[in-house]
CSV table of C-alpha atoms and ligand atoms in Angstrom, one decimal:
chain,number,residue,atom,x,y,z
A,1,MET,CA,48.5,3.6,24.1
A,2,ARG,CA,50.2,7.0,24.1
A,3,ALA,CA,48.6,9.8,22.2
A,4,THR,CA,51.6,9.7,19.7
A,5,ASP,CA,50.4,6.2,18.6
A,6,ILE,CA,47.2,7.6,17.2
A,7,PRO,CA,47.8,8.6,13.6
A,8,ARG,CA,47.2,12.3,12.7
A,9,VAL,CA,44.6,11.4,10.0
A,10,ILE,CA,41.6,9.1,10.7
A,11,GLY,CA,39.2,8.2,7.8
A,12,HIS,CA,35.6,9.2,8.5
A,13,ARG,CA,33.1,6.3,8.0
A,14,GLY,CA,36.1,4.7,6.1
A,15,VAL,CA,36.8,7.3,3.5
A,16,ARG,CA,33.4,8.6,2.9
A,17,LYS,CA,34.4,10.9,0.0
A,18,LEU,CA,36.1,8.1,-1.9
A,19,ALA,CA,33.9,5.0,-1.3
A,20,PRO,CA,30.6,3.8,0.2
A,21,GLU,CA,30.5,4.9,3.9
A,22,ASN,CA,30.9,2.3,6.7
A,23,SER,CA,31.6,-0.5,4.2
A,24,LEU,CA,34.2,-3.1,3.7
A,25,SER,CA,35.2,-1.7,0.4
A,26,GLY,CA,35.5,1.7,2.0
A,27,VAL,CA,37.9,0.4,4.6
A,28,ARG,CA,39.9,-1.3,1.8
A,29,GLU,CA,40.1,2.0,-0.1
A,30,ALA,CA,41.2,3.8,3.2
A,31,ALA,CA,44.1,1.3,3.4
A,32,ARG,CA,45.0,2.0,-0.3
A,33,GLN,CA,45.1,5.7,0.5
A,34,GLY,CA,47.6,5.0,3.3
A,35,VAL,CA,45.0,5.7,6.2
A,36,ARG,CA,46.0,3.7,9.3
A,37,TRP,CA,42.8,4.2,11.4
A,38,VAL,CA,39.2,4.6,10.4
A,39,GLU,CA,36.2,6.0,12.3
A,40,LEU,CA,33.1,3.8,11.9
A,41,ASP,CA,29.6,3.9,13.4
A,42,VAL,CA,28.0,0.9,15.1
A,43,THR,CA,24.3,0.4,15.4
A,44,LEU,CA,22.3,-2.7,16.6
A,45,LEU,CA,19.8,-4.8,14.6
A,46,GLY,CA,16.6,-5.9,16.1
A,47,ASP,CA,18.2,-9.2,17.2
A,48,GLY,CA,21.1,-7.3,18.9
A,49,THR,CA,23.6,-7.9,16.3
A,50,PRO,CA,26.0,-4.9,16.0
A,51,VAL,CA,26.4,-3.7,12.5
A,52,ILE,CA,28.5,-0.9,10.9
A,53,HIS,CA,25.9,1.7,10.1
A,54,HIS,CA,25.3,5.3,10.9
A,55,ASP,CA,21.5,5.7,10.8
A,56,ASP,CA,18.7,3.9,12.5
A,57,ASP,CA,17.1,2.9,9.1
A,58,LEU,CA,18.1,2.1,5.5
A,59,ALA,CA,16.4,5.2,3.9
A,60,ARG,CA,19.5,7.2,3.1
A,61,LEU,CA,21.8,4.4,1.9
A,62,CYS,CA,19.3,1.9,0.4
A,63,GLY,CA,16.4,4.2,-0.5
A,64,ARG,CA,13.8,2.4,1.7
A,65,PRO,CA,12.8,3.6,5.1
A,66,GLN,CA,13.2,0.3,6.9
A,67,PRO,CA,14.2,0.5,10.5
A,68,LEU,CA,17.3,-1.5,11.6
A,69,ARG,CA,15.3,-2.7,14.7
A,70,ASN,CA,13.0,-4.7,12.2
A,71,LEU,CA,16.1,-6.6,10.8
A,72,SER,CA,18.1,-9.5,12.0
A,73,LEU,CA,21.4,-11.1,11.0
A,74,ALA,CA,19.7,-13.3,8.3
A,75,ASP,CA,18.5,-10.2,6.5
A,76,LEU,CA,22.0,-8.7,5.9
A,77,PRO,CA,23.1,-10.5,2.6
A,78,ARG,CA,20.2,-8.8,0.7
A,79,ILE,CA,20.9,-5.4,2.0
A,80,ASP,CA,23.0,-3.4,-0.4
A,81,ILE,CA,24.9,-0.4,1.0
A,82,GLY,CA,27.3,-0.1,-1.9
A,83,SER,CA,25.3,0.9,-5.0
A,84,HIS,CA,24.1,4.3,-3.7
A,85,TYR,CA,27.8,5.5,-4.1
A,86,ARG,CA,28.5,6.6,-7.6
A,87,ASP,CA,29.1,3.4,-9.7
A,88,SER,CA,30.1,1.2,-6.8
A,89,PRO,CA,29.0,-2.5,-7.0
A,90,PRO,CA,26.5,-3.9,-4.6
A,91,GLU,CA,27.8,-5.0,-1.2
A,92,PRO,CA,26.1,-6.2,2.0
A,93,LEU,CA,25.8,-4.2,5.2
A,94,PRO,CA,28.7,-5.4,7.3
A,95,THR,CA,28.6,-6.7,10.9
A,96,LEU,CA,31.0,-5.4,13.4
A,97,ALA,CA,32.6,-8.8,13.6
A,98,GLU,CA,33.2,-8.9,9.9
A,99,MET,CA,34.6,-5.4,9.9
A,100,LEU,CA,37.0,-6.3,12.8
A,101,THR,CA,38.3,-9.3,10.8
A,102,LEU,CA,39.1,-7.0,7.8
A,103,LEU,CA,40.8,-4.4,10.1
A,104,ASP,CA,42.9,-7.1,11.5
A,105,GLU,CA,43.9,-8.3,8.0
A,106,LEU,CA,44.8,-4.8,7.1
A,107,ASP,CA,46.5,-4.1,10.4
A,108,MET,CA,44.4,-1.0,10.9
A,109,GLY,CA,43.1,0.8,14.0
A,110,LEU,CA,39.6,1.8,14.8
A,111,ASN,CA,37.7,4.6,16.4
A,112,LEU,CA,34.3,2.9,16.9
A,113,GLU,CA,31.4,5.4,17.4
A,114,VAL,CA,28.5,3.8,19.3
A,115,LYS,CA,25.3,5.4,17.9
A,116,ASP,CA,22.5,6.3,20.3
A,117,HIS,CA,19.3,5.5,18.6
A,118,GLY,CA,17.3,5.5,21.8
A,119,GLU,CA,17.9,1.9,22.9
A,120,ASP,CA,18.8,1.1,26.5
A,121,PRO,CA,22.5,2.2,26.8
A,122,ARG,CA,23.4,-0.8,29.0
A,123,TYR,CA,22.0,-3.3,26.5
A,124,VAL,CA,23.7,-1.6,23.5
A,125,ILE,CA,27.1,-1.8,25.3
A,126,GLN,CA,26.5,-5.3,26.4
A,127,GLN,CA,25.9,-6.4,22.8
A,128,ILE,CA,29.0,-4.7,21.5
A,129,VAL,CA,31.7,-5.3,24.1
A,130,PRO,CA,32.0,-9.1,23.6
A,131,VAL,CA,32.5,-8.7,19.8
A,132,LEU,CA,35.4,-6.2,20.6
A,133,GLU,CA,37.2,-8.7,22.9
A,134,ARG,CA,39.2,-10.3,20.1
A,135,PHE,CA,40.4,-6.9,18.7
A,136,ASP,CA,43.8,-5.4,19.8
A,137,PRO,CA,42.8,-2.8,22.4
A,138,GLU,CA,46.0,-0.8,21.5
A,139,ARG,CA,44.3,-0.1,18.1
A,140,LEU,CA,40.9,0.8,19.4
A,141,ILE,CA,39.0,3.8,20.9
A,142,VAL,CA,35.2,3.5,21.6
A,143,SER,CA,33.5,6.9,21.4
A,144,SER,CA,30.0,8.1,21.9
A,145,PHE,CA,27.9,11.3,22.3
A,146,SER,CA,26.0,9.5,25.1
A,147,ALA,CA,27.5,9.9,28.6
A,148,GLU,CA,25.4,6.9,29.7
A,149,GLN,CA,26.8,4.6,27.0
A,150,LEU,CA,30.3,5.7,28.0
A,151,ARG,CA,29.4,5.1,31.7
A,152,GLN,CA,28.2,1.6,31.0
A,153,CYS,CA,31.3,0.9,28.9
A,154,HIS,CA,33.5,2.1,31.9
A,155,LEU,CA,31.6,-0.2,34.2
A,156,LEU,CA,31.9,-3.2,31.9
A,157,VAL,CA,35.4,-2.8,30.5
A,158,PRO,CA,37.3,-0.2,32.4
A,159,ASP,CA,40.4,-0.7,30.4
A,160,LEU,CA,38.8,0.0,27.0
A,161,ARG,CA,39.8,3.5,25.8
A,162,ARG,CA,36.7,5.7,25.6
A,163,GLY,CA,36.3,8.9,23.6
A,164,PHE,CA,33.9,11.7,24.6
A,165,LEU,CA,32.2,13.1,21.5
A,166,THR,CA,31.0,16.7,21.8
A,167,ALA,CA,30.4,20.0,20.2
A,168,ARG,CA,30.5,21.8,23.6
A,169,LEU,CA,32.0,20.8,26.9
A,170,PRO,CA,29.6,20.7,29.8
A,171,PRO,CA,30.3,23.1,32.8
A,172,ASP,CA,31.3,20.2,35.0
A,173,TRP,CA,33.5,18.6,32.4
A,174,PRO,CA,36.7,17.9,34.5
A,175,LEU,CA,34.6,15.9,37.0
A,176,LEU,CA,32.5,14.2,34.4
A,177,LEU,CA,35.4,13.2,32.1
A,178,ASP,CA,37.2,11.8,35.2
A,179,ARG,CA,34.1,9.8,36.4
A,180,LEU,CA,33.7,8.3,32.9
A,181,GLY,CA,37.3,7.4,32.7
A,182,ILE,CA,37.6,9.2,29.4
A,183,TYR,CA,40.8,8.8,27.4
A,184,SER,CA,40.2,11.2,24.5
A,185,ILE,CA,38.0,14.1,23.5
A,186,HIS,CA,36.4,14.1,20.0
A,187,TYR,CA,35.4,17.7,19.3
A,188,ARG,CA,33.4,19.2,16.5
A,189,TRP,CA,36.2,21.3,14.9
A,190,GLN,CA,34.1,24.3,14.1
A,191,ALA,CA,33.2,24.7,17.8
A,192,LEU,CA,36.7,24.2,19.3
A,193,LYS,CA,38.2,27.3,20.7
A,194,GLU,CA,41.9,27.6,21.1
A,195,SER,CA,41.5,28.3,24.7
A,196,THR,CA,39.4,25.0,25.2
A,197,LEU,CA,42.0,23.1,23.3
A,198,SER,CA,44.7,24.4,25.6
A,199,LEU,CA,42.7,23.4,28.7
A,200,LEU,CA,42.1,19.9,27.3
A,201,LYS,CA,45.7,19.4,26.4
A,202,ALA,CA,46.8,20.7,29.8
A,203,SER,CA,44.5,18.1,31.4
A,204,GLY,CA,46.3,15.4,29.4
A,205,TYR,CA,43.5,14.6,26.9
A,206,PRO,CA,44.3,13.7,23.3
A,207,VAL,CA,41.9,15.9,21.2
A,208,ILE,CA,40.5,14.4,18.0
A,209,CYS,CA,38.5,16.8,15.6
A,210,TRP,CA,35.7,15.8,13.4
A,211,THR,CA,34.8,16.1,10.5
A,212,VAL,CA,37.6,18.1,9.0
A,213,ASN,CA,37.3,18.5,5.3
A,214,ASN,CA,38.9,21.9,4.9
A,215,LYS,CA,42.7,21.7,4.2
A,216,LYS,CA,43.6,25.0,5.7
A,217,ALA,CA,41.5,24.5,8.9
A,218,GLY,CA,43.0,21.0,9.3
A,219,GLU,CA,46.6,22.2,9.0
A,220,ARG,CA,45.8,24.9,11.5
A,221,LEU,CA,44.3,22.5,14.0
A,222,LEU,CA,47.2,20.1,13.7
A,223,ALA,CA,49.7,23.0,14.2
A,224,GLN,CA,47.7,24.0,17.3
A,225,GLY,CA,48.2,20.6,18.8
A,226,VAL,CA,45.1,18.7,17.9
A,227,THR,CA,46.1,15.0,18.1
A,228,ALA,CA,44.3,13.8,15.0
A,229,LEU,CA,41.7,14.8,12.4
A,230,ILE,CA,38.7,12.7,11.3
A,231,THR,CA,38.1,13.4,7.6
A,232,ASP,CA,36.1,12.2,4.7
A,233,ASP,CA,39.0,12.7,2.4
A,234,PRO,CA,42.6,12.0,3.5
A,235,GLN,CA,44.1,13.2,0.2
A,236,PRO,CA,44.5,16.8,1.2
A,237,PHE,CA,46.3,15.6,4.3
A,238,ALA,CA,48.6,13.0,2.6
A,239,ARG,CA,51.7,14.5,4.1
A,240,TYR,CA,50.4,13.7,7.6
A,241,LEU,CA,49.5,10.0,6.8
B,301,G3P,O1,32.9,10.4,15.4
B,301,G3P,C1,32.9,11.6,14.7
B,301,G3P,C2,31.7,11.8,13.8
B,301,G3P,O2,31.5,10.7,13.0
B,301,G3P,C3,30.5,12.2,14.6
B,301,G3P,O3,29.3,12.4,13.8
B,301,G3P,O4,27.3,11.9,12.6
B,301,G3P,O5,29.4,11.7,11.4
B,301,G3P,O6,28.8,10.0,13.2
B,301,G3P,P1,28.7,11.5,12.7
B,302,MG,MG1,30.5,8.8,13.3
């Protein structure tokens, strides 16, 4: 995959401003908006099932502080992650496998962010990678804030594109990124200096900024050479879709 194959606008948690986050309906809405790639979070249930969810519990989206580690696949149909969003209908928390099926149907790409909720990084990656095997690797980047998750991913599937999520580059970044076999850098846009962007670009890394909800800032970043913006709302960036 060349950097030019990554669209300039990626929907954050689907299209978080327009639909329930990390949901099947949200990804359908992203497609309706003309978004070609989405960023989604993946977390494990207690039985190891990878699900599309940002937090380690259901408090924020379902109003009950139930940890995901206490749930299994059989519990999912009765977990409603839709109704918290405006007047959306109820919908179940999706598995990663269900989400990949939908993305295939819609011919969409995925930046999958692996969450680090304190589980063993090797176990987390081992649970996720087999599910990803049926998805087109040309339409996939797996990202994480956890260097250890990225290292495990590199060991298990060297060819899978990996994104390094950060708000600050560590001092030894050239060596670290090389050792982890990093493909792209996913930078918190407010922290990205133009000099850092130039260095990363000169080193050949596509730079993807999150979470850009300010039109002026997004246009400036794209003009400076940022590869893509991850945004809650693609509408202000419609001309880049
Ligand atoms: O992947 C970029 C962004 O989603 C990272 O932060 O907390 O929204 O998952 P968060
Ligand atoms: Mg995320």
